[in-house]
Short mmCIF file of C-alpha atoms in Angstrom, two decimals:
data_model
loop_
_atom_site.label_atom_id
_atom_site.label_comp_id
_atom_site.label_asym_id
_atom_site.label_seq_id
_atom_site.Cartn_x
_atom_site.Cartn_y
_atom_site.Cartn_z
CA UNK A 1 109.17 52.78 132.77
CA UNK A 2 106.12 50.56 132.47
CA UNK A 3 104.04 50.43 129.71
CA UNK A 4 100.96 52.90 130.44
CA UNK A 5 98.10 51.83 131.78
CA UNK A 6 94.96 50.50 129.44
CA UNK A 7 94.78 48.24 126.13
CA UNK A 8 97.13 49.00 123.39
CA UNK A 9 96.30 51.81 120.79
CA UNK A 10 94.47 50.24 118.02
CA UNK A 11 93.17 52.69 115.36
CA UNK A 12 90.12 50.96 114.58
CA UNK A 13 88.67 50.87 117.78
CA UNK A 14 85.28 52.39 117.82
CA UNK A 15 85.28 53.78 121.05
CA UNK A 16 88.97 55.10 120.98
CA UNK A 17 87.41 58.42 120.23
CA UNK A 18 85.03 58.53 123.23
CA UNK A 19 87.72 57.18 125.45
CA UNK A 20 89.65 60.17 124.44
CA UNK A 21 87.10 62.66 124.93
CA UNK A 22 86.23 61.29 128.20
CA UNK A 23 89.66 61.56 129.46
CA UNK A 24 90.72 65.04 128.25
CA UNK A 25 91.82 67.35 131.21
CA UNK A 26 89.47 70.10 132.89
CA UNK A 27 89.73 72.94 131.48
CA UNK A 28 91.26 75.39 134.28
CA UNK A 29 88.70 78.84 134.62
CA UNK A 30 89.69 81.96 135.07
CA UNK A 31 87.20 84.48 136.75
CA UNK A 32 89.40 87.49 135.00
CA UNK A 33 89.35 86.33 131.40
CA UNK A 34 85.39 87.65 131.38
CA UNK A 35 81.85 86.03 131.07
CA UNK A 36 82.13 82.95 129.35
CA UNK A 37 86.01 82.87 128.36
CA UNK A 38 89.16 81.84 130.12
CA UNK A 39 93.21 82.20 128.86
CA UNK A 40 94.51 79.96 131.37
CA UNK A 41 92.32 76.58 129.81
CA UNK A 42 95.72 75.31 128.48
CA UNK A 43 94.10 75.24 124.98
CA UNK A 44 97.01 78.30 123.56
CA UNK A 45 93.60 80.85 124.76
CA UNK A 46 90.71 78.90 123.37
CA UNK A 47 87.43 79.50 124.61
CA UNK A 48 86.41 78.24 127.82
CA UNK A 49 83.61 77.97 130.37
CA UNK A 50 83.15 80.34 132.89
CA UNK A 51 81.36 80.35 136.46
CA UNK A 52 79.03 83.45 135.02
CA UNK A 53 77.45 79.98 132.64
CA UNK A 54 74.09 78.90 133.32
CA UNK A 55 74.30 75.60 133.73
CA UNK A 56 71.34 73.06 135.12
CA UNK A 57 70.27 69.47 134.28
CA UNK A 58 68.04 70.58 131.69
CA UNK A 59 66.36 67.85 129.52
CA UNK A 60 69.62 65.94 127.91
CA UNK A 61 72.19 66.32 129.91
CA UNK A 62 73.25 64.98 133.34
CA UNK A 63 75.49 66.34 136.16
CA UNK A 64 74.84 68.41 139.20
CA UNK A 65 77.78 70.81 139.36
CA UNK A 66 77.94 73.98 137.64
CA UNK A 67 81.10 73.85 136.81
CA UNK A 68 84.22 71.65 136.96
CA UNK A 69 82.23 68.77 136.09
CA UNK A 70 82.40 66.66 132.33
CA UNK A 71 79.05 67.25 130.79
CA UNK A 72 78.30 63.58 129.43
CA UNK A 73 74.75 63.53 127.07
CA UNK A 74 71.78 61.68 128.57
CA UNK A 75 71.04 58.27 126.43
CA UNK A 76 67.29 59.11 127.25
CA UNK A 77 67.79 62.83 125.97
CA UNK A 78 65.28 61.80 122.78
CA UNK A 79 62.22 61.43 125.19
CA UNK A 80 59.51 63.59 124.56
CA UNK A 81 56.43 63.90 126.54
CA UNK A 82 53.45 63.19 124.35
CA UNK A 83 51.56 66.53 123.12
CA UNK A 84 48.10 66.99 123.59
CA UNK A 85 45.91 69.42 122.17
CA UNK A 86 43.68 71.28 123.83
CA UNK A 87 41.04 70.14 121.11
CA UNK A 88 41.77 66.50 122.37
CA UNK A 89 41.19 66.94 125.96
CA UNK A 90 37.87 69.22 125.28
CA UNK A 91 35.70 65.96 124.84
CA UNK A 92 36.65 65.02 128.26
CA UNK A 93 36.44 68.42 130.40
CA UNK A 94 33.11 69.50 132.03
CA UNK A 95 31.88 72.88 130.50
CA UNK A 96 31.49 76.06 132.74
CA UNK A 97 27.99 74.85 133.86
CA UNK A 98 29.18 71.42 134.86
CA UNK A 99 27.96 69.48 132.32
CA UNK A 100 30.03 66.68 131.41
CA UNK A 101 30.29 66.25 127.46
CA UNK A 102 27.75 63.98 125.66
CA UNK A 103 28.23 60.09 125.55
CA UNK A 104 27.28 58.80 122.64
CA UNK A 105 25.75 55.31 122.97
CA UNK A 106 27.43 52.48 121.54
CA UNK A 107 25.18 51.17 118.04
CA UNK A 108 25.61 47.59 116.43
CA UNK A 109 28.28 46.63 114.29
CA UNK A 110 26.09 44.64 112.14
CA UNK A 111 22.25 44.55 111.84
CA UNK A 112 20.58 41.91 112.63
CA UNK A 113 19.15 39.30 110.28
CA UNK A 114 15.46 40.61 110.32
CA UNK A 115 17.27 43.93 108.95
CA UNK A 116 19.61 42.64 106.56
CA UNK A 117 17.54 41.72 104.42
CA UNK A 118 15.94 45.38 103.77
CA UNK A 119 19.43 47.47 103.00
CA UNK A 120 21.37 47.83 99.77
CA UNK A 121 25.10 46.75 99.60
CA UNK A 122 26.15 50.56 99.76
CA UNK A 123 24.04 51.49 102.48
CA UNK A 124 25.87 52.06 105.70
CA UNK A 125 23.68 51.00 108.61
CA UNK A 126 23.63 52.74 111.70
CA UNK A 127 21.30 51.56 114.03
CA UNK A 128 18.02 49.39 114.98
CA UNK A 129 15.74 50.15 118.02
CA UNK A 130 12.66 48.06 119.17
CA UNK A 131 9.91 50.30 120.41
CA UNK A 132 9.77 50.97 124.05
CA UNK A 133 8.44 48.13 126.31
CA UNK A 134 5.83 50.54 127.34
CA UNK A 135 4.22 50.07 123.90
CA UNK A 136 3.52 46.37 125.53
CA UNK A 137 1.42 47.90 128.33
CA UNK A 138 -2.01 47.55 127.23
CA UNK A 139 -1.25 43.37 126.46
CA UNK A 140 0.75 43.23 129.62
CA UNK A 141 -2.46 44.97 131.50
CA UNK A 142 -5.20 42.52 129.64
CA UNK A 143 -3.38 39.86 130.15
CA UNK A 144 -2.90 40.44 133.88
CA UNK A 145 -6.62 41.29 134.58
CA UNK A 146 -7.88 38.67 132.23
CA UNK A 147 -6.16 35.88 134.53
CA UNK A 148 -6.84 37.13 137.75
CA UNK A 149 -10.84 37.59 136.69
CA UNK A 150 -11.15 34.55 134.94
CA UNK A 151 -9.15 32.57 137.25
CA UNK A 152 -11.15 33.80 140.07
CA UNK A 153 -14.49 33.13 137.74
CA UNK A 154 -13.45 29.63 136.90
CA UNK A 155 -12.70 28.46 140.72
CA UNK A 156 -16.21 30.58 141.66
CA UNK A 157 -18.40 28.00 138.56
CA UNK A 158 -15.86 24.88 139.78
CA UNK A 159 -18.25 24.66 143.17
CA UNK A 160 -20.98 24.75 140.79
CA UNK A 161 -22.91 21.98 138.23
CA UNK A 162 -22.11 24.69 135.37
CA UNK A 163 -18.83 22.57 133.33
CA UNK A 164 -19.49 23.86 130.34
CA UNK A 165 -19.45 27.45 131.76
CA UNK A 166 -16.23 27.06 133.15
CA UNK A 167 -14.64 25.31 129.86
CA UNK A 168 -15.78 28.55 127.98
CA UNK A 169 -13.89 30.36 130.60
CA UNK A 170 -11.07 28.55 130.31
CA UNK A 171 -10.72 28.68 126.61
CA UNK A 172 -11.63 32.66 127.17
CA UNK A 173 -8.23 33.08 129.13
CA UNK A 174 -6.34 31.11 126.38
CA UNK A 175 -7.49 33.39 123.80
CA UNK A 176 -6.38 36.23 125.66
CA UNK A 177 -2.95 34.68 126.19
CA UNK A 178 -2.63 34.22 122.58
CA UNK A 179 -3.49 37.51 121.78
CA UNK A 180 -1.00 38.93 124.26
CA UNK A 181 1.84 36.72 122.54
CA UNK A 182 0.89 37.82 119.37
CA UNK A 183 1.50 41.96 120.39
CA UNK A 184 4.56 40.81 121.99
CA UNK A 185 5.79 39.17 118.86
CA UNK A 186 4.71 42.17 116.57
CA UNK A 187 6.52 44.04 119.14
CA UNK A 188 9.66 42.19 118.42
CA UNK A 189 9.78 42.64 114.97
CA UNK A 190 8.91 45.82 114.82
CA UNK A 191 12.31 47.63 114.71
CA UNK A 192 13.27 51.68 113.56
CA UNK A 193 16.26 51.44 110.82
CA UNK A 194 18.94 54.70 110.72
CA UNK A 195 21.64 54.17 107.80
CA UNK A 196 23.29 56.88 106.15
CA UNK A 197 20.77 56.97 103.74
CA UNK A 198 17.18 57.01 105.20
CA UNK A 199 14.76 55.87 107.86
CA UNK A 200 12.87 53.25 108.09
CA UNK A 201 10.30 51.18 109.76
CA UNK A 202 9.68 47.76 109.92
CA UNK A 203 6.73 45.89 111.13
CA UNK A 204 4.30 42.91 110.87
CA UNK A 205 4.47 39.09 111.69
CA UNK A 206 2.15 37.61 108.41
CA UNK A 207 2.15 40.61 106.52
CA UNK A 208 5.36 42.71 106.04
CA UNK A 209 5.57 46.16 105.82
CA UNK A 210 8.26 48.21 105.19
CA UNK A 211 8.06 52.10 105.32
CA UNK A 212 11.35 54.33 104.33
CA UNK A 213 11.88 58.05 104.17
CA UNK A 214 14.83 59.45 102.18
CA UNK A 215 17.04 61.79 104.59
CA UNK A 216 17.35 63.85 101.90
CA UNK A 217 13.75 64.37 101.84
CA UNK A 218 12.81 64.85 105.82
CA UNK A 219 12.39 69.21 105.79
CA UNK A 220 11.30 69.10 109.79
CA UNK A 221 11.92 66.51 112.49
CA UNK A 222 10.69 66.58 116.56
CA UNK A 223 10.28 64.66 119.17
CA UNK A 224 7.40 65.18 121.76
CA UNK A 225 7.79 62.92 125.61
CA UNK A 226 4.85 63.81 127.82
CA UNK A 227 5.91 63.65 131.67
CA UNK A 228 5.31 59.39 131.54
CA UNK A 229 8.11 59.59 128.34
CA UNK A 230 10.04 61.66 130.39
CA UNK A 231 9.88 59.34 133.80
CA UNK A 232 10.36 56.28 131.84
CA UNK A 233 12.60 57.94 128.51
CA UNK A 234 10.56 57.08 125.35
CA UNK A 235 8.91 59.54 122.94
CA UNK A 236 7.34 60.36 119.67
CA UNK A 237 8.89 60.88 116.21
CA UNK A 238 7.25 63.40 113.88
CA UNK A 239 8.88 63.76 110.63
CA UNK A 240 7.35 66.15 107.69
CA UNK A 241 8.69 66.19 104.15
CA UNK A 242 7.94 68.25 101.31
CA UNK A 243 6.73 67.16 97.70
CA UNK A 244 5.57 63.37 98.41
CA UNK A 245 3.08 61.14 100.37
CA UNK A 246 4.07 60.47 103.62
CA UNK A 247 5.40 56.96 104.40
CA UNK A 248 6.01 57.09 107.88
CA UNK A 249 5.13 60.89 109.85
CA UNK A 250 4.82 59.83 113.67
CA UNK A 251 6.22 56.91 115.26
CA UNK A 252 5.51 56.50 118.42
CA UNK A 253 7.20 54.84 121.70
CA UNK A 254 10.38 55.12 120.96
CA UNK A 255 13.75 54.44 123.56
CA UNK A 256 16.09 57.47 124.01
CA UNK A 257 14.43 60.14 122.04
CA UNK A 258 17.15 62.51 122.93
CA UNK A 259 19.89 59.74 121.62
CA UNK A 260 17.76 58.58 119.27
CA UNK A 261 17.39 62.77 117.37
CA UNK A 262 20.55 63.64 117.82
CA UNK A 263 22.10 60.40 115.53
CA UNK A 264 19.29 61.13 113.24
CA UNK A 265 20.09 65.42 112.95
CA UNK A 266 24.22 64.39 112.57
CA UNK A 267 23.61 61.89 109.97
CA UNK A 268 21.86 64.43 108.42
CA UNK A 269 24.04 67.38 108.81
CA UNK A 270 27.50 65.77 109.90
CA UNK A 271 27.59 62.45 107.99
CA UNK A 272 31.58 63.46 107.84
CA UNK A 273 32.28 63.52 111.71
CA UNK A 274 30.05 59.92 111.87
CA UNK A 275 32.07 58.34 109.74
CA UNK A 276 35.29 59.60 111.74
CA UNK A 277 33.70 58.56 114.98
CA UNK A 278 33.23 55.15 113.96
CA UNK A 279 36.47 54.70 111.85
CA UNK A 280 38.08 56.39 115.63
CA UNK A 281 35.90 54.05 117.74
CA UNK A 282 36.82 50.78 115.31
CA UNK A 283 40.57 51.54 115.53
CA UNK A 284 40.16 51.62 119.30
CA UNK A 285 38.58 48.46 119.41
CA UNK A 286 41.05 46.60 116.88
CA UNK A 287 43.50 47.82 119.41
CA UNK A 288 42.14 46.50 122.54
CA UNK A 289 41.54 43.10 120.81
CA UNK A 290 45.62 43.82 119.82
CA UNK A 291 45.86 44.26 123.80
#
């Protein structure tokens, strides 16, 4: 007789074992021998599998029969589908109203240099905001009448022998211009501070001045938008505190009052979930950079 079929028998082989196990003969089944055990499996009786089995391709295995079949394990068997909780997936699911959940705008990661300068090494900053461009109205509105009138009063004494009234109106315009620059530059510097800390105000061009209120300290905040704030979202601060002179009460013409109250009442009453926000919304960003 030949020599049987396959590499020689070497008892180190790592995979003799599977080879072996791959290989071994079908157990026969035997519908008599009862639910789940067979006598006839030519194992001298052992247990065997019966047609009575449940059998599908459940997660781990593969085959399609039932029965009759070699049940090999799935290399992919230690997938698992990610788990989410439902407390994960609440932040993006409308309510029963329709309302979609709150977005919470993004804030700076670092203030800016006109800022800096005011905050204390262990102060965590939070936010700046410039007051509404609607605080620039009244310049914007002088500035747009004064050249139209002046314009039209300079061209009306240019037909005329009257130069010297037409220098003064001239030089009239140019002081209104400079006055107009100067409220947009105090307008620029004028910036609302949130850090973890307090609120404050900063404001002036020449003269600096710097207004702070302690959180700790603010007993009653509001915010009041007549129907303009509403149309054009900008609004008034009122804060009252107890037991001192107040620094700063009502600031006025401020973007996103709704935004804007909301940071200020959960840095007051939820500094923890802030701080888990950010740390949350800095990982995601270190990981898109990773990206």
């Amino acid at each position: 007789m030949g020599s049987p079929a396959g590499p020689p028998f070497d008892p180190d082989d790592p995979d003799r074992e599977r080879r072996e196990r791959d290989t071994e003969p079908i157990p026969r089944i035997d519908p008599d021998d009862g639910p789940g055990y067979g006598s006839g499996s030519g194992y001298g009786g052992g247990p065997s599998l019966s047609d009575d089995a449940a059998f599908g391709d459940g997660p781990g295995f593969a085959g399609e029969g039932r029965s009759g079949r070699a049940w090999i394990r799935d290399p992919e068997a230690a997938y698992q589908d990610p788990q989410i909780s439902e407390d994960e997936l609440a932040g993006l699911r409308a309510d029963a109203s329709g309302m979609a959940p709150r977005r919470v705008l993004p804030l700076e990661d670092e203030p800016s240099s006109l800022v800096a300068r005011y905050l204390f090494p262990t102060e965590r900053y939070r936010g700046e905001w410039k007051r509404h461009w609607i605080h620039l109205s009244t310049p914007i509105v002088v500035g747009i009448a004064a050249t139209f009138v002046l314009g039209y009063l300079s061209g009306f004494l240019a037909g005329r022998d009257v130069g010297a009234l037409t220098t003064v109106a001239v030089l009239l315009w140019f002081a209104v211009m400079g006055w107009v620059a100067w409220r947009v530059a105090d307008w620029w510097y004028d910036r609302f501070i949130l850090t973890n800390k307090r609120v404050m105000v900063v404001n002036g061009i020449i003269t600096r001045r710097v207004a702070m209120m302690p959180l700790v300290r603010v007993t009653d905040m509001k915010y009041e938008q007549t129907p303009t704030g509403r149309a054009l979202n900008y609004g008034t601060f009122v804060l009252e505190s107890a037991g001192q002179e107040q620094a700063l009460r009502e600031i006025k013409n401020l973007p996103n009052p709704n935004e804007l109250y909301l940071r200020v009442v959960e840095e007051m009453y939820e500094p923890q979930a802030v701080e888990a926000r950010l740390g949350k919304e800095a990982d995601e960003a270190k990981a898109d950079d990773g990206a």
